XYZ file of C-alpha atoms in Angstrom:
339
model
C 18.141 181.754 28.721
C 21.899 182.289 28.864
C 21.711 185.804 27.447
C 18.749 186.683 29.648
C 20.774 185.697 32.705
C 23.832 187.498 31.357
C 21.752 190.636 30.869
C 20.693 190.492 34.496
C 24.220 189.901 35.741
C 25.860 192.497 33.562
C 23.828 195.309 35.021
C 25.219 194.675 38.483
C 27.330 197.701 37.695
C 27.748 201.353 38.398
C 28.317 204.129 38.128
C 29.112 207.484 38.076
C 31.412 207.681 40.294
C 32.959 211.098 40.062
C 29.619 212.795 40.592
C 28.739 210.959 43.768
C 29.993 213.648 46.144
C 28.261 216.973 46.098
C 30.332 220.134 46.379
C 30.642 221.895 49.731
C 27.788 224.042 50.950
C 27.531 227.251 48.994
C 28.158 225.682 45.585
C 25.469 227.055 43.337
C 26.184 225.460 39.982
C 28.606 223.429 37.938
C 30.798 226.452 37.311
C 31.699 226.500 40.990
C 33.619 223.246 40.519
C 35.496 224.413 37.423
C 39.282 224.730 37.714
C 40.615 228.094 36.586
C 42.513 226.505 33.713
C 39.585 224.391 32.494
C 38.161 224.947 29.049
C 34.576 226.091 28.598
C 31.901 223.478 27.907
C 31.592 224.654 24.328
C 35.284 223.836 23.747
C 34.670 220.173 24.551
C 33.043 217.846 22.029
C 29.434 216.808 22.440
C 30.462 213.215 21.801
C 33.725 211.402 22.467
C 34.120 208.122 20.570
C 36.923 205.716 21.356
C 38.209 202.181 20.976
C 40.025 200.016 23.486
C 41.062 196.414 23.899
C 39.810 196.789 27.474
C 36.244 196.302 26.350
C 32.845 197.080 27.844
C 33.496 199.942 30.260
C 30.539 200.318 32.621
C 31.754 202.911 35.139
C 33.118 206.404 34.552
C 34.611 209.164 36.691
C 35.949 212.647 36.013
C 39.560 213.210 37.066
C 40.130 216.942 37.663
C 43.886 216.445 38.095
C 44.242 215.123 34.553
C 41.270 216.922 33.008
C 40.260 213.526 31.663
C 37.897 210.634 32.310
C 38.613 207.351 34.049
C 36.699 204.299 32.824
C 36.747 200.637 33.799
C 36.444 197.373 31.884
C 34.184 194.377 32.345
C 36.457 192.365 30.031
C 39.858 192.944 31.625
C 39.362 194.752 34.941
C 41.725 197.550 33.975
C 41.198 201.262 34.614
C 41.860 203.613 31.707
C 42.474 207.330 31.264
C 40.425 208.739 28.370
C 41.292 212.095 26.802
C 38.873 214.418 25.029
C 39.887 212.993 21.639
C 38.858 209.476 22.712
C 42.394 208.139 23.097
C 42.780 205.761 26.034
C 45.701 204.416 28.044
C 45.904 201.979 30.940
C 46.340 203.507 34.394
C 45.856 200.493 36.676
C 44.707 196.887 37.006
C 41.920 196.094 39.457
C 42.314 193.281 42.001
C 39.345 191.473 40.457
C 38.259 190.106 37.110
C 36.052 193.069 36.142
C 35.648 196.681 37.209
C 32.374 198.547 37.641
C 31.851 201.778 39.624
C 34.613 204.380 39.936
C 35.049 207.460 42.076
C 37.856 210.018 42.047
C 38.659 211.481 45.476
C 41.133 214.159 44.420
C 41.214 215.769 47.880
C 42.860 212.616 49.233
C 44.860 211.825 46.057
C 43.055 208.555 45.464
C 40.461 206.836 43.332
C 38.239 203.936 44.290
C 36.994 201.119 42.052
C 34.482 198.344 42.679
C 35.548 194.959 41.329
C 34.056 191.499 40.941
C 33.387 188.673 38.527
C 30.009 188.250 36.840
C 31.266 185.343 34.802
C 32.355 186.874 31.502
C 35.702 188.568 32.081
C 38.834 187.358 30.357
C 40.133 185.949 33.660
C 36.801 184.610 34.915
C 36.848 181.134 36.453
C 34.721 178.852 38.595
C 36.826 179.898 41.563
C 35.962 183.588 41.152
C 32.602 183.833 39.360
C 30.036 185.490 41.670
C 32.493 185.198 44.570
C 34.636 188.303 44.048
C 33.174 191.465 45.523
C 35.239 194.371 46.786
C 36.821 197.788 46.391
C 40.305 198.719 45.256
C 41.771 202.010 46.525
C 44.513 203.550 44.369
C 46.943 206.435 44.418
C 45.469 208.934 41.969
C 48.810 210.246 40.738
C 50.615 206.942 40.218
C 47.791 204.424 39.794
C 49.357 202.190 42.453
C 46.996 199.947 44.428
C 47.153 201.056 48.067
C 44.411 198.968 49.648
C 42.051 196.148 48.739
C 38.815 195.814 50.729
C 37.065 192.444 50.438
C 33.300 192.798 50.864
C 32.389 189.141 50.385
C 33.329 187.872 53.821
C 31.407 185.845 56.393
C 31.672 188.780 58.812
C 29.783 191.040 56.421
C 27.601 188.359 54.822
C 27.130 185.474 57.257
C 24.315 184.015 55.137
C 26.638 183.627 52.156
C 25.069 183.682 48.697
C 26.136 185.481 45.544
C 27.619 188.937 45.825
C 28.980 191.517 43.418
C 29.342 195.154 44.416
C 28.507 197.826 41.912
C 28.633 201.549 42.606
C 30.087 203.712 45.334
C 29.878 207.211 46.771
C 32.173 209.128 49.129
C 31.198 211.557 51.880
C 32.985 214.708 53.021
C 35.304 212.916 55.445
C 36.277 210.080 53.104
C 33.879 207.267 54.028
C 32.828 205.200 51.012
C 29.364 203.677 50.589
C 28.977 200.682 48.268
C 25.948 198.979 46.724
C 25.580 195.236 46.221
C 22.781 194.630 43.671
C 22.936 190.878 44.293
C 22.411 191.310 48.039
C 20.335 193.300 50.509
C 22.992 195.588 51.980
C 24.807 198.881 51.566
C 28.367 198.772 52.900
C 30.439 201.489 54.526
C 34.236 201.673 54.259
C 36.130 204.077 56.490
C 39.151 206.052 55.206
C 41.351 203.445 56.937
C 39.660 200.612 55.040
C 37.416 199.186 57.773
C 34.246 197.751 56.211
C 30.843 197.365 57.845
C 27.184 197.043 56.859
C 25.518 200.475 56.913
C 22.045 199.120 56.194
C 20.569 195.685 55.539
C 16.968 195.843 54.368
C 14.613 193.473 52.545
C 13.591 196.374 50.308
C 17.046 196.136 48.730
C 16.737 192.417 48.102
C 15.928 191.313 44.549
C 15.717 188.083 42.607
C 17.419 189.917 39.748
C 19.100 193.296 40.370
C 18.608 195.404 43.476
C 20.332 198.595 44.647
C 22.547 199.911 41.864
C 23.682 203.550 41.514
C 24.366 205.580 44.648
C 25.324 209.192 45.459
C 26.188 211.162 48.592
C 24.583 214.556 49.145
C 26.501 217.159 51.146
C 23.384 217.659 53.271
C 24.295 214.341 54.911
C 22.447 211.470 53.241
C 22.669 208.934 50.412
C 20.345 208.285 47.483
C 20.267 204.929 45.714
C 18.100 203.420 42.964
C 16.823 199.866 42.777
C 17.350 198.653 39.227
C 14.503 196.176 38.776
C 11.678 198.209 40.316
C 12.960 201.739 39.715
C 12.431 202.761 43.329
C 14.514 205.616 44.735
C 15.645 205.357 48.369
C 17.042 207.917 50.782
C 19.477 206.606 53.404
C 20.613 208.669 56.379
C 24.223 208.662 57.536
C 23.079 206.424 60.387
C 21.530 203.858 58.048
C 17.832 204.757 58.254
C 16.231 204.070 54.870
C 13.003 205.410 53.365
C 11.556 205.370 49.867
C 11.524 208.737 48.106
C 8.166 209.682 46.648
C 8.716 210.172 42.916
C 6.170 210.746 40.169
C 7.455 207.770 38.169
C 9.522 204.638 38.640
C 13.055 204.686 37.223
C 12.930 201.079 36.000
C 16.334 200.044 34.715
C 17.935 202.695 36.932
C 21.679 202.093 36.668
C 24.054 204.977 37.420
C 23.263 208.121 39.423
C 25.092 211.448 39.385
C 24.541 214.463 41.615
C 25.419 217.977 40.502
C 26.733 220.588 42.947
C 23.330 222.306 42.870
C 21.684 219.020 43.945
C 20.155 217.929 40.638
C 20.037 214.151 40.451
C 20.765 212.576 37.058
C 19.494 208.996 36.711
C 20.619 206.840 33.784
C 18.196 204.068 32.841
C 18.626 201.240 30.351
C 17.055 197.971 29.239
C 20.088 195.737 29.637
C 18.455 193.687 32.395
C 14.981 195.146 32.921
C 12.112 196.475 30.767
C 13.400 200.005 31.144
C 14.066 202.770 28.636
C 17.417 204.170 27.562
C 17.285 207.683 28.935
C 18.801 210.325 31.204
C 16.314 211.734 33.713
C 16.961 214.834 35.817
C 15.229 215.117 39.198
C 15.185 217.764 41.902
C 13.908 217.793 45.469
C 12.601 220.398 47.903
C 12.943 218.175 50.984
C 16.340 216.472 50.743
C 15.005 213.648 48.576
C 12.264 212.485 50.831
C 10.404 213.204 47.628
C 11.586 214.198 44.154
C 10.234 215.814 41.012
C 11.143 214.837 37.450
C 12.369 217.922 35.573
C 13.343 216.365 32.256
C 13.863 213.050 30.492
C 16.197 212.766 27.518
C 15.920 209.662 25.354
C 19.499 208.451 24.884
C 20.674 208.140 21.260
C 23.556 205.741 21.993
C 22.634 202.143 22.955
C 23.356 200.806 26.423
C 23.963 203.911 28.585
C 25.043 202.930 32.090
C 26.138 205.945 34.108
C 27.194 209.594 34.038
C 29.966 211.872 35.274
C 29.640 215.528 36.232
C 32.479 217.611 34.771
C 33.254 221.326 34.346
C 32.338 220.805 30.686
C 28.914 219.314 31.277
C 27.379 216.011 32.313
C 28.698 213.127 30.223
C 27.024 209.712 29.847
C 28.950 206.509 29.136
C 27.824 203.806 26.715
C 30.308 200.908 26.742
C 28.484 198.645 24.226
C 27.405 196.163 26.850
C 24.345 195.664 24.660
C 26.642 194.059 22.072
C 28.117 191.739 24.699
C 24.641 190.689 25.834
C 23.684 189.993 22.237
C 26.613 187.620 21.830
C 28.742 189.966 19.732
C 32.046 191.677 20.316
C 32.959 195.356 20.284
C 35.914 197.495 21.323
C 33.971 200.768 20.977
C 32.729 203.150 23.650
C 30.981 206.514 23.558
C 30.971 209.333 26.108
C 28.229 211.815 25.187
C 27.244 215.092 26.823
C 23.744 215.556 28.194
C 22.072 218.514 26.403
């Protein structure tokens, strides 16, 4: 029973953070986002294997200023910089026990991280477990914490209950949108740090894990996936929500990533639902009022959680959360490119 509950709680996480914002109108493909000095995709390894004492990274983001990845840590709450050879160094410490979704906002020289405590971090305690839920906003160059936004307040959640935010996306003007898989809401945070509820809907409510990954499309709307049922939802900038008609349910849908040409990459796993470990690519002809599955790639590395869009391809993170759920211990992680 303990591990079943832990499996449910552990997947209250995110992802891909760096892919959540689509490129400006006119971007036709991934090459449009490639810095002039960037290496070609073929020059980057298909798989990056690393080790870190900051175990069980769940979220990942691409940092174009460093030409490197940022990853978090369920164990310690730190944020790491990972190079193409798998070497990792600490960039920052989150305000909370564990870190989940990340997003790099290079235009504003910042990165954003969701934090919380699902009960198994090194600093977890009765005072923080299932009570921490917020976003840390950092200076991208220095890693200094500039703002902490608490999302578990009576103003935002007057009914109380457990909360633990997961993934986030950023729109063109710097507003952040945050999922709370333990609740029934999507939050909005302005560039000045003012938080509000964008949408509160019973369709987001779950006895296990609700809304998880989220992305912002430059056409002016959000897409989120509900982990337990695999439903895909479209949310307007004003908070109107509708279910996207998709040919199949993305059960175990964890992280989402959106490419500049509006392909949606959904990472599914079986960490807390009877899903499959896979990366599914979807497209839409009507701004994700409906969507079509274009491909599904069974994932060869256990426990994939989310993906990051880079100039070198789409990379999927596996932080060995499956080992944690099974009662073991691992300091390994793998970042593997989607074929």
